[in-house]
Amino acid sequence: MNAFATPPRAKGQTLWEEMQARGVDRRDFVKFCAWMGAFLGLEASGVAQVVKALETKKRLPVVWLHFQECTCCSESFIRSSHPIVADILLDQVSLDYTETLQAAAGHQAEECLHKTMKEHRGEYLLMVEGSVPTADDGIHCVIAGRTALDIAREAADGAKAIIAWGNCACAGCVQAASPNPTSATPIDKVVTGKPVIKVQGCPPIAEVMAGVIVHLLTFDRIPQLDALGRPKAFYSRRVHDTCYRRPYYDAGLFVESFDDENARRGYCLYKMGCRGPTTYNACGTMRWNAGVSYPIQSGHGCIGCSEAKFWDNGPFYQRLASFPGFGIETTADTVGMAVGAATVAGAAAHAILTNIRKHHAIGEQAGESAADEAPPPAVDPHPEQRKED
Amino acid sequence: MFKRVYVWQLPVRFYHWLNALCILVLAVTGILIAHPPALSSASEASFSYWFGVNRFIHFATAYVFLFNFAFRIYWGFVGNQYSDWHNFLPFRRAQFREVGKVLRVDILQAVDKPVHAVGHNALAYFTYFAMFLVFVFQVVSGFAMYASMSDFWFPQLFAWAVPLFGGDFAIRQWHYLATWFFILFTVVHVYLVFYHDYVEGHGVMSSMVGGWKFLPKDEAPPAKPATPASGATAGATKSP
């Protein structure tokens, strides 16, 4: 479990060999592979592929960069309930390069980074945690005298693929929330020409992070991604569609306030602003902390942390976001009601005006009376009307 | 002195009322989806499915709405001169002149010479075109949200709109906001129909039932209406 207790290891070991060196027995290893196979949605035969890949493939060279973020992605990862991949990987990146966990510091750390980038050019996996600030020439995030923008571009250049960990690297998260003073930018907007896997969430679920890595190891290709670049295996369903409270939604039974009887009964949190219906993540199926719970199970709505701009789509306890430019409590409904009232008032005023200005045109006109036997001679149907200039 | 003119063909009238019904159903079920009433019976969820049914009605009606709209576009190419698609787009200077006239006569009421359009007046045609754009927006955003809930291929055709908006939340927000357009449109639309019927007495209101309008003889089109092919230039009669 402890990522820092690294046993000595020979170069070029496979993951299975590394696990053995750490005292993982065969049974636990295969169990882990089965878990991962299930998380990835593989069929039973796929588990053998996972086992084989971890037995035979060499360790993955990894550069794990931290930019504008809170490290919660790393924290989530090392708390995985099936920590084998996290352990191995973090042991390894602690030797390659990762600001948070690396043993080296200063020039030594920089040397490690450049060694990895040089020796494994075109092979290493670039993992990015955090957004890249682009305002003021990127001076808001500077590591070893270089801007995050600079480092990201250099590291991406020789990378095989990029994994964007968490909402910061995928969509900018809280730093990119309005007014975004540092112009925090997701990684796929600052580097080009490399595949980016967006592992969304704030943070992502640990098992999802491990699953993505295992997928890359096993199949040696990018997992199937959705339209927003997230692995479909974990982000193809809405939290709402996998929520155990969904039957209450379909039955129209909702919590009206957090302290009411409905909340106690565990009704749907839709009206409390739950973002489950618009959020794609695996919380409903995998849950957190070894499947113990997830926000909705704990009685709080989803805040949509695996979706772009979720901080700006507030308040969290309102179904509708506040209407931009009209203050925090103003929703589309407030605006709509105001404009609607103005429209009705305008129509009423117009109706009054019509009766004043057009009174001569309303009702029976000359020559239209049924009493008039003779056909009207007038060519002009509105003889009373004056032409106004 | 008045002449009966057959303006709205049966398919146009059918479209109008089916469309009105669809919008009513979609708006009501849509607002219910956004603001479900508090029915806090202490029952088990398994005894009730009204919210699911409500959503089903919304989705099913969306299909009717879409294909009815598609039919109206088709009719813009084969229908009579008053339903012709050219009328809805600004092609001619005369259309803008008519817009100005309508604004002065009917809205500001500064001029008293009525605009006797046989079909819609130019301002109305343009307003309906703007409404068609909102139709398109509602169809695209609605089916884009629906795509992830459905295995059917058709909604998947709209799934591209989700990344365009950045996610489901934003698209839902705009989809909801556009509902207000329909509410405001209905207020103005119904008021203006009353207004025209009340002031001009051409039977605008009943024209969408029977198809006939009544126009002063000198302003009515000739007995043989122009063929649909020539509808491009015959959208509305000119007031002298």
XYZ file of C-alpha atoms in Angstrom:
629
model
C 0.000 0.000 0.000
C 2.750 2.395 0.834
C 4.071 3.907 -2.312
C 7.261 5.017 -0.671
C 8.493 1.605 0.504
C 10.200 0.607 -2.676
C 12.004 -2.715 -2.762
C 15.138 -2.846 -4.878
C 14.388 -4.001 -8.356
C 16.152 -5.035 -11.505
C 15.766 -3.057 -14.678
C 13.251 -4.240 -17.242
C 11.129 -6.314 -14.889
C 7.564 -7.123 -15.783
C 4.772 -6.003 -13.506
C 4.240 -9.562 -12.292
C 7.925 -9.894 -11.417
C 7.768 -6.640 -9.527
C 4.693 -7.826 -7.662
C 6.421 -11.055 -6.729
C 9.376 -9.090 -5.430
C 6.914 -7.211 -3.242
C 5.413 -10.404 -1.893
C 2.195 -10.501 -3.910
C 1.201 -14.135 -4.377
C -0.221 -15.642 -7.529
C -3.718 -15.830 -6.124
C -3.856 -12.113 -5.335
C -2.340 -11.297 -8.681
C -4.981 -13.204 -10.628
C -7.684 -11.794 -8.377
C -6.467 -8.319 -9.201
C -6.501 -9.120 -12.923
C -10.059 -10.406 -12.631
C -11.123 -7.189 -10.877
C -9.577 -5.115 -13.592
C -11.143 -7.244 -16.295
C -14.527 -6.699 -14.694
C -13.995 -2.938 -14.343
C -12.992 -2.718 -17.980
C -16.061 -4.681 -18.976
C -14.052 -7.481 -20.560
C -15.508 -10.887 -21.164
C -14.135 -13.818 -19.137
C -11.477 -14.640 -21.712
C -10.257 -11.063 -21.472
C -9.008 -11.700 -17.962
C -6.411 -14.107 -19.350
C -5.241 -11.318 -21.632
C -4.801 -9.028 -18.650
C -2.851 -11.726 -16.771
C -0.654 -12.408 -19.762
C 0.034 -8.735 -20.385
C 1.056 -8.034 -16.808
C 3.214 -11.176 -16.799
C 5.098 -10.466 -19.963
C 5.166 -6.740 -20.601
C 7.962 -4.591 -19.361
C 7.240 -1.782 -17.004
C 5.841 1.329 -18.576
C 8.076 4.381 -18.613
C 6.029 7.170 -17.104
C 6.396 10.890 -16.669
C 3.795 12.223 -14.269
C 3.598 16.020 -14.261
C 1.837 18.180 -11.707
C 0.660 21.639 -12.685
C -2.141 23.777 -11.234
C -3.954 21.256 -9.043
C -4.441 19.971 -5.518
C -2.907 16.469 -5.923
C -6.248 14.846 -5.144
C -5.885 12.630 -8.212
C -2.660 11.157 -6.806
C -4.287 10.906 -3.397
C -7.234 9.056 -4.885
C -4.960 6.732 -6.837
C -2.850 5.612 -3.865
C -6.025 4.874 -1.917
C -7.212 2.365 -4.478
C -8.883 -0.690 -2.971
C -6.909 -2.824 -5.422
C -3.637 -1.005 -5.136
C -1.280 -3.233 -7.055
C -1.075 -1.021 -10.125
C -1.000 2.135 -8.052
C 1.826 0.785 -5.944
C 3.911 -0.410 -8.842
C 3.284 2.629 -10.917
C 3.900 5.144 -8.178
C 7.037 3.290 -7.064
C 8.164 3.559 -10.582
C 7.242 7.154 -11.202
C 8.900 8.026 -7.968
C 12.061 6.904 -9.745
C 11.217 8.527 -13.041
C 9.575 11.820 -12.340
C 6.644 13.066 -10.347
C 6.847 16.186 -8.248
C 4.769 14.845 -5.405
C 6.352 11.464 -4.793
C 9.797 11.501 -6.315
C 12.772 10.772 -4.100
C 15.055 13.128 -5.958
C 14.953 16.889 -5.771
C 16.341 19.874 -7.607
C 18.850 19.114 -10.340
C 18.679 15.383 -9.685
C 14.954 15.370 -10.311
C 15.324 17.353 -13.495
C 17.990 14.912 -14.593
C 15.621 11.975 -13.987
C 12.956 13.674 -16.049
C 15.195 14.341 -18.991
C 16.744 10.892 -18.788
C 13.339 9.260 -19.049
C 12.288 11.565 -21.834
C 15.461 10.859 -23.772
C 15.845 7.123 -23.204
C 12.200 6.308 -23.778
C 11.417 8.869 -26.410
C 8.235 7.896 -28.226
C 7.482 5.192 -25.638
C 6.802 6.871 -22.366
C 3.352 7.682 -21.136
C 2.815 11.276 -20.120
C 0.411 11.635 -17.223
C -0.705 15.132 -16.410
C -2.390 16.289 -13.268
C -3.506 19.899 -13.255
C -4.238 22.647 -15.712
C -1.749 24.770 -17.594
C -1.980 28.548 -17.075
C -1.462 30.525 -20.240
C -2.023 34.095 -19.006
C 0.981 36.407 -18.655
C 3.236 34.017 -20.610
C 2.395 31.192 -18.212
C 4.251 32.639 -15.206
C 1.524 31.488 -12.787
C 2.940 27.971 -12.694
C 6.696 27.712 -12.944
C 8.727 24.623 -12.059
C 12.529 24.624 -12.116
C 12.479 28.005 -13.786
C 10.283 26.905 -16.659
C 6.600 27.491 -17.239
C 4.117 24.647 -17.143
C 3.279 25.418 -20.738
C 6.880 24.936 -21.761
C 7.311 21.722 -19.769
C 4.031 20.246 -21.005
C 4.913 20.872 -24.635
C 8.372 19.402 -24.283
C 7.154 16.322 -22.415
C 4.259 15.801 -24.809
C 6.585 15.930 -27.789
C 8.206 12.580 -27.014
C 5.215 10.925 -25.383
C 3.416 7.928 -26.781
C 0.130 9.101 -25.369
C -1.138 11.478 -22.720
C -3.380 10.646 -19.818
C -5.113 13.704 -18.404
C -5.875 12.920 -14.772
C -8.868 14.666 -13.272
C -10.947 17.663 -14.152
C -7.995 20.125 -14.018
C -6.082 18.461 -16.824
C -9.286 17.565 -18.703
C -11.290 20.771 -18.419
C -9.522 23.212 -16.108
C -11.645 22.528 -13.017
C -11.712 25.227 -10.337
C -8.798 27.237 -11.699
C -10.625 27.638 -14.991
C -13.856 28.661 -13.258
C -15.012 32.182 -13.983
C -13.166 34.558 -14.103
C -10.216 32.209 -14.644
C -7.499 34.739 -13.728
C -4.591 32.571 -14.883
C -6.283 31.401 -18.116
C -6.030 27.842 -16.828
C -6.203 25.568 -19.855
C -6.741 21.819 -20.148
C -3.824 19.816 -21.481
C -5.429 18.872 -24.803
C -5.708 22.569 -25.669
C -1.988 23.271 -25.230
C -0.453 20.236 -26.919
C -1.313 18.918 -30.341
C -0.810 15.743 -32.255
C -0.920 13.329 -29.308
C -3.824 11.192 -28.201
C -5.241 12.445 -24.890
C -7.213 10.139 -22.626
C -9.340 12.206 -20.293
C -9.848 10.455 -16.992
C -12.414 12.866 -15.624
C -13.497 13.526 -12.084
C -12.425 15.596 -9.136
C -10.691 13.311 -8.415
C -11.279 10.317 -10.686
C -12.197 7.050 -8.983
C -9.005 5.149 -8.102
C -10.159 1.953 -9.816
C -10.947 3.906 -12.962
C -7.401 5.283 -12.999
C -5.949 1.790 -12.510
C -8.315 0.387 -15.096
C -7.192 2.841 -17.757
C -3.544 1.951 -17.124
C -4.261 -1.767 -17.190
C -6.129 -1.320 -20.443
C -3.138 0.446 -21.981
C -0.800 -2.285 -20.724
C -3.010 -5.142 -21.856
C -4.107 -4.015 -25.277
C -1.352 -1.543 -26.068
C -3.828 0.892 -27.540
C -6.022 3.762 -26.474
C -9.306 2.635 -24.955
C -12.496 3.561 -26.757
C -13.293 7.184 -25.918
C -16.540 9.110 -25.867
C -17.114 12.360 -27.740
C -15.467 14.295 -24.906
C -12.362 12.069 -24.838
C -13.269 9.982 -21.776
C -12.860 6.168 -21.745
C -16.236 4.701 -22.580
C -15.763 1.773 -20.231
C -16.195 4.163 -17.292
C -17.888 7.274 -18.677
C -20.555 6.003 -21.059
C -23.364 6.054 -18.529
C -24.767 8.860 -16.493
C -24.558 8.696 -12.722
C -28.349 8.988 -12.933
C -28.682 5.813 -15.013
C -26.724 3.717 -12.532
C -28.080 5.361 -9.391
C -29.771 3.108 -6.864
C -32.236 5.945 -6.152
C -33.369 6.033 -9.790
C -36.693 4.267 -9.100
C -37.688 7.228 -6.908
C -36.998 9.558 -9.807
C -39.177 7.576 -12.169
C -41.883 7.442 -9.532
C -41.667 11.203 -9.057
C -40.685 10.925 -5.410
C -38.223 13.646 -4.531
C -36.420 15.097 -1.560
C -37.780 18.632 -1.125
C -35.313 19.764 1.526
C -32.337 18.085 3.148
C -34.092 17.783 6.502
C -37.457 16.458 5.352
C -39.025 13.051 5.696
C -38.301 12.269 2.038
C -34.585 12.726 2.616
C -34.804 10.270 5.481
C -36.581 7.788 3.215
C -33.839 8.116 0.651
C -35.872 9.602 -2.198
C -34.279 11.046 -5.327
C -32.139 14.182 -4.859
C -33.045 15.620 -8.270
C -34.782 18.679 -6.858
C -31.865 19.321 -4.502
C -29.751 20.088 -7.549
C -28.274 16.620 -8.087
C -26.197 16.663 -11.286
C -26.531 12.910 -11.777
C -28.781 13.310 -14.842
C -26.135 15.314 -16.697
C -22.954 13.675 -15.395
C -21.109 10.749 -16.941
C -19.110 8.738 -14.436
C -18.871 5.317 -12.811
C -19.769 6.432 -9.258
C -23.084 4.586 -9.287
C -21.484 1.238 -10.126
C -17.941 1.326 -8.699
C -18.531 3.759 -5.857
C -15.694 5.026 -3.706
C -13.409 3.643 -1.021
C -13.682 -0.003 -2.028
C -17.323 0.357 -2.968
C -18.394 1.738 0.397
C -20.454 4.674 -0.809
C -20.721 7.603 -3.183
C -22.123 11.100 -2.724
C -25.769 10.262 -3.482
C -25.661 7.243 -1.195
C -24.453 9.594 1.527
C -27.464 11.833 0.997
C -25.884 14.589 -1.070
C -26.527 15.223 -4.739
C -23.878 14.731 -7.371
C -22.050 17.986 -8.183
C -21.037 16.824 -11.645
C -17.282 16.802 -11.043
C -16.540 14.759 -14.158
C -18.079 17.387 -16.425
C -16.449 20.500 -17.806
C -17.275 23.813 -16.101
C -19.083 22.198 -13.187
C -17.996 25.014 -10.884
C -19.630 27.594 -13.116
C -22.872 25.644 -13.399
C -23.878 26.508 -9.875
C -25.387 26.816 -7.378
C -24.982 23.113 -6.644
C -28.303 22.937 -4.796
C -30.387 24.262 -7.673
C -31.465 22.239 -10.679
C -31.090 25.223 -12.978
C -27.878 27.169 -13.062
C -28.010 30.862 -12.313
C -28.540 32.976 -15.369
C -25.289 34.688 -16.350
C -25.247 38.403 -15.675
C -28.306 38.513 -13.442
C -26.895 37.412 -10.100
C -26.578 34.076 -8.398
C -30.259 33.413 -7.602
C -31.555 34.363 -11.045
C -32.476 31.375 -13.174
C -33.927 31.078 -16.658
C -37.334 30.981 -14.969
C -36.899 34.358 -13.286
C -35.850 35.900 -16.576
C -38.603 34.101 -18.458
C -41.305 35.241 -16.040
C -40.115 38.844 -16.234
C -40.005 38.853 -20.021
C -43.352 37.019 -20.121
C -44.975 39.608 -17.875
C -43.534 42.369 -20.030
C -44.914 40.667 -23.138
C -48.412 40.338 -21.692
C -48.283 43.949 -20.519
C -47.109 45.028 -23.950
C -49.941 43.142 -25.636
C -52.474 44.689 -23.258
C -51.122 48.176 -23.905
C -51.211 47.505 -27.629
C -54.814 46.335 -27.393
C -55.785 49.587 -25.674
C -53.875 51.605 -28.234
C -55.602 49.696 -31.027
C -59.027 50.587 -29.703
C -58.090 54.241 -29.609
C -56.143 54.585 -32.834
C -58.123 52.212 -35.001
C -61.612 52.577 -33.570
C -62.981 53.765 -36.916
C -61.768 50.614 -38.667
C -63.303 48.282 -36.090
C -66.833 47.036 -36.527
C -69.294 47.612 -39.347
C -68.064 49.799 -42.131
C -70.041 51.963 -44.456
C -71.774 49.905 -47.093
C -71.501 46.667 -45.140
C -74.872 46.787 -43.493
C -77.232 43.962 -44.370
C -79.853 46.636 -44.910
C -77.925 47.921 -47.871
C -79.515 46.174 -50.796
C -77.457 47.712 -53.460
C -73.892 46.515 -53.927
C -71.464 49.010 -52.497
C -70.135 51.333 -55.128
C -66.982 52.098 -53.262
C -63.761 50.743 -54.602
C -61.982 51.718 -51.470
C -63.007 49.271 -48.721
C -61.988 51.711 -46.017
C -63.538 54.949 -47.057
C -63.189 56.512 -43.652
C -59.552 55.938 -43.389
C -57.279 58.873 -43.699
C -53.863 58.598 -45.064
C -51.375 59.898 -42.597
C -47.940 60.978 -43.478
C -66.733 43.879 -51.739
C -64.966 41.002 -50.005
C -63.720 37.984 -51.799
C -63.063 34.540 -50.439
C -59.467 33.428 -51.035
C -58.266 29.903 -50.325
C -54.976 30.520 -48.541
C -54.079 27.688 -46.163
C -54.224 24.262 -47.724
C -55.322 21.329 -45.639
C -51.755 19.996 -45.008
C -50.707 23.438 -43.751
C -53.654 23.616 -41.377
C -53.044 20.071 -40.240
C -49.396 20.915 -39.625
C -50.343 24.041 -37.690
C -52.644 22.321 -35.228
C -50.523 19.225 -34.764
C -47.564 21.493 -34.194
C -49.507 23.565 -31.669
C -50.528 20.393 -29.842
C -46.961 19.074 -29.849
C -45.579 22.328 -28.487
C -48.214 22.395 -25.772
C -47.448 18.806 -24.753
C -43.695 19.303 -24.974
C -43.786 22.526 -22.971
C -46.005 21.092 -20.239
C -44.111 17.804 -19.906
C -40.809 19.658 -20.236
C -41.637 22.076 -17.446
C -42.776 19.118 -15.351
C -39.404 17.481 -15.965
C -37.648 20.654 -14.864
C -39.957 21.333 -11.923
C -41.616 18.132 -10.767
C -44.378 18.855 -8.260
C -43.923 17.697 -4.693
C -45.918 14.489 -4.450
C -44.491 13.297 -1.191
C -46.607 10.291 -0.571
C -44.803 7.807 1.613
C -45.280 5.101 -0.966
C -42.750 2.727 -2.389
C -41.266 3.692 -5.732
C -42.457 0.447 -7.291
C -46.103 1.549 -7.110
C -45.653 4.615 -9.234
C -44.069 5.569 -12.523
C -45.699 8.883 -13.364
C -42.442 10.756 -13.840
C -41.154 8.056 -16.157
C -44.406 8.223 -18.128
C -44.117 12.007 -18.275
C -40.648 11.710 -19.747
C -41.843 9.069 -22.189
C -44.583 11.412 -23.434
C -41.993 14.166 -23.862
C -39.673 11.941 -25.908
C -42.433 10.386 -28.011
C -43.976 13.785 -28.753
C -40.546 15.029 -29.786
C -40.569 12.521 -32.628
C -44.030 13.646 -33.768
C -42.923 17.268 -33.545
C -39.796 16.616 -35.594
C -41.497 14.729 -38.409
C -44.375 17.187 -38.527
C -41.821 19.965 -38.893
C -39.982 18.016 -41.595
C -43.282 17.638 -43.404
C -43.877 21.402 -43.277
C -40.470 22.011 -44.842
C -41.402 19.574 -47.597
C -44.677 21.405 -48.081
C -42.710 24.622 -48.516
C -41.532 23.166 -51.805
C -44.758 21.671 -53.130
C -47.475 23.743 -51.481
C -49.222 26.840 -52.761
C -47.685 30.281 -53.039
C -48.550 31.212 -49.470
C -46.729 28.287 -47.916
C -43.759 28.498 -50.261
C -40.326 28.486 -48.617
C -39.162 31.618 -50.458
C -41.482 33.739 -48.351
C -39.640 32.850 -45.163
C -36.233 34.030 -46.290
C -35.245 37.605 -47.040
C -34.663 37.625 -50.794
C -36.284 40.827 -51.935
C -36.138 44.438 -50.943
C -39.939 44.498 -51.043
C -40.032 42.122 -48.097
C -38.075 44.565 -45.956
C -40.276 47.424 -47.104
C -43.272 45.421 -45.996
C -41.664 44.739 -42.620
C -41.234 48.468 -42.123
C -44.811 49.077 -43.133
C -46.174 46.432 -40.790
C -44.184 47.919 -37.922
C -45.561 51.388 -38.635
C -49.138 50.309 -39.230
C -49.718 47.464 -36.779
C -47.179 47.829 -34.013
C -46.563 51.555 -33.685
C -49.924 52.404 -35.274
C -48.484 55.567 -36.676
C -49.916 54.986 -40.143
C -53.473 53.971 -40.725
C -53.299 52.255 -44.090
C -53.671 48.548 -43.382
C -51.314 45.985 -44.814
C -53.450 43.398 -46.522
C -51.272 40.362 -46.902
C -53.001 37.348 -48.372
C -50.644 34.854 -46.719
C -48.654 36.173 -43.794
C -47.110 39.596 -43.903
C -43.342 39.746 -44.379
C -42.644 40.363 -40.709
C -44.693 37.311 -39.764
C -42.914 35.133 -42.321
C -39.546 36.192 -40.914
C -40.708 35.606 -37.357
C -41.805 32.112 -38.312
C -38.434 31.512 -39.880
C -36.762 32.520 -36.606
C -39.149 30.143 -34.869
C -38.092 27.364 -37.261
C -34.515 27.969 -36.179
C -35.597 27.506 -32.556
C -37.381 24.305 -33.642
C -34.115 23.061 -35.105
C -32.257 24.010 -31.951
C -34.763 22.226 -29.729
C -34.693 19.116 -31.900
C -30.893 18.985 -31.998
C -30.342 19.734 -28.313
C -33.196 17.471 -27.212
C -32.150 14.461 -29.241
C -28.514 15.059 -28.275
C -29.464 14.684 -24.609
C -31.683 11.752 -25.433
C -28.931 9.962 -27.404
C -27.165 8.587 -24.340
C -30.435 7.105 -23.053
C -31.319 5.366 -26.262
C -29.916 2.492 -28.287
C -31.845 3.607 -31.345
C -29.680 4.916 -34.171
C -31.749 7.989 -34.840
C -30.959 10.012 -31.689
C -27.284 9.121 -32.143
C -27.305 11.338 -35.223
C -27.498 14.294 -32.862
C -24.903 13.179 -30.314
C -22.320 15.536 -31.848
C -24.080 18.497 -30.239
C -23.028 17.501 -26.703
C -19.299 18.265 -27.125
C -20.295 21.420 -28.971
C -21.925 22.700 -25.801
C -19.274 21.187 -23.513
C -21.572 18.741 -21.777
C -25.111 17.690 -20.950
C -25.590 20.313 -18.292
C -25.099 23.258 -20.629
C -27.209 21.725 -23.370
C -30.007 21.044 -20.903
C -29.844 24.630 -19.676
C -30.234 26.016 -23.214
C -32.901 23.495 -24.118
C -34.874 24.652 -21.115
C -34.320 28.336 -21.831
C -35.636 27.882 -25.372
C -38.931 26.639 -23.907
C -39.508 30.200 -22.777
C -39.326 31.302 -26.390
C -42.367 29.157 -27.150
C -44.270 30.573 -24.204
C -43.534 34.155 -25.249
C -44.192 33.352 -28.886
C -47.598 31.929 -28.042
C -48.590 35.062 -26.139
C -47.670 37.340 -29.032
C -48.958 34.988 -31.736
C -52.396 34.532 -30.204
C -52.684 38.228 -29.396
C -51.851 39.268 -32.945
C -54.343 36.833 -34.423
C -57.016 38.393 -32.223
C -55.791 41.832 -33.194
C -55.940 41.235 -36.929
C -59.297 39.552 -36.786
C -60.680 42.315 -34.589
C -59.376 45.252 -36.615
C -59.429 43.959 -40.173
C -62.106 41.286 -40.104
C -60.493 39.148 -42.758
C -61.127 35.964 -40.850
C -57.492 35.324 -39.927
C -58.501 33.197 -37.004
C -60.867 30.910 -38.880
C -58.504 30.745 -41.862
C -56.402 28.213 -39.966
C -59.491 26.045 -39.626
C -61.180 26.336 -43.029
C -58.328 27.735 -45.068
C -60.267 30.754 -46.389
C -59.524 34.425 -45.879
C -61.681 37.343 -46.891
C -60.026 40.163 -48.744
C -61.249 43.360 -50.310
C -62.040 42.549 -53.912
C -59.544 44.997 -55.314
C -56.750 43.539 -53.231
C -57.527 39.884 -53.632
C -55.384 37.878 -56.017
C -56.858 36.846 -59.399
C -59.296 33.960 -59.418
C -56.702 31.561 -60.772
C -53.933 31.581 -58.232
C -50.403 31.416 -59.446
C -48.801 27.992 -59.679
C -46.615 26.962 -56.745
C -43.525 27.309 -58.932
C -44.075 31.033 -59.229
C -44.682 31.366 -55.524
C -41.325 33.019 -55.022
C -42.581 36.396 -56.002
C -46.211 36.078 -54.983
C -45.923 35.880 -51.250
C -48.145 38.752 -50.401
C -50.219 41.253 -52.228
C -49.108 44.801 -52.153
C -51.211 47.487 -50.725
C -51.539 50.226 -53.239
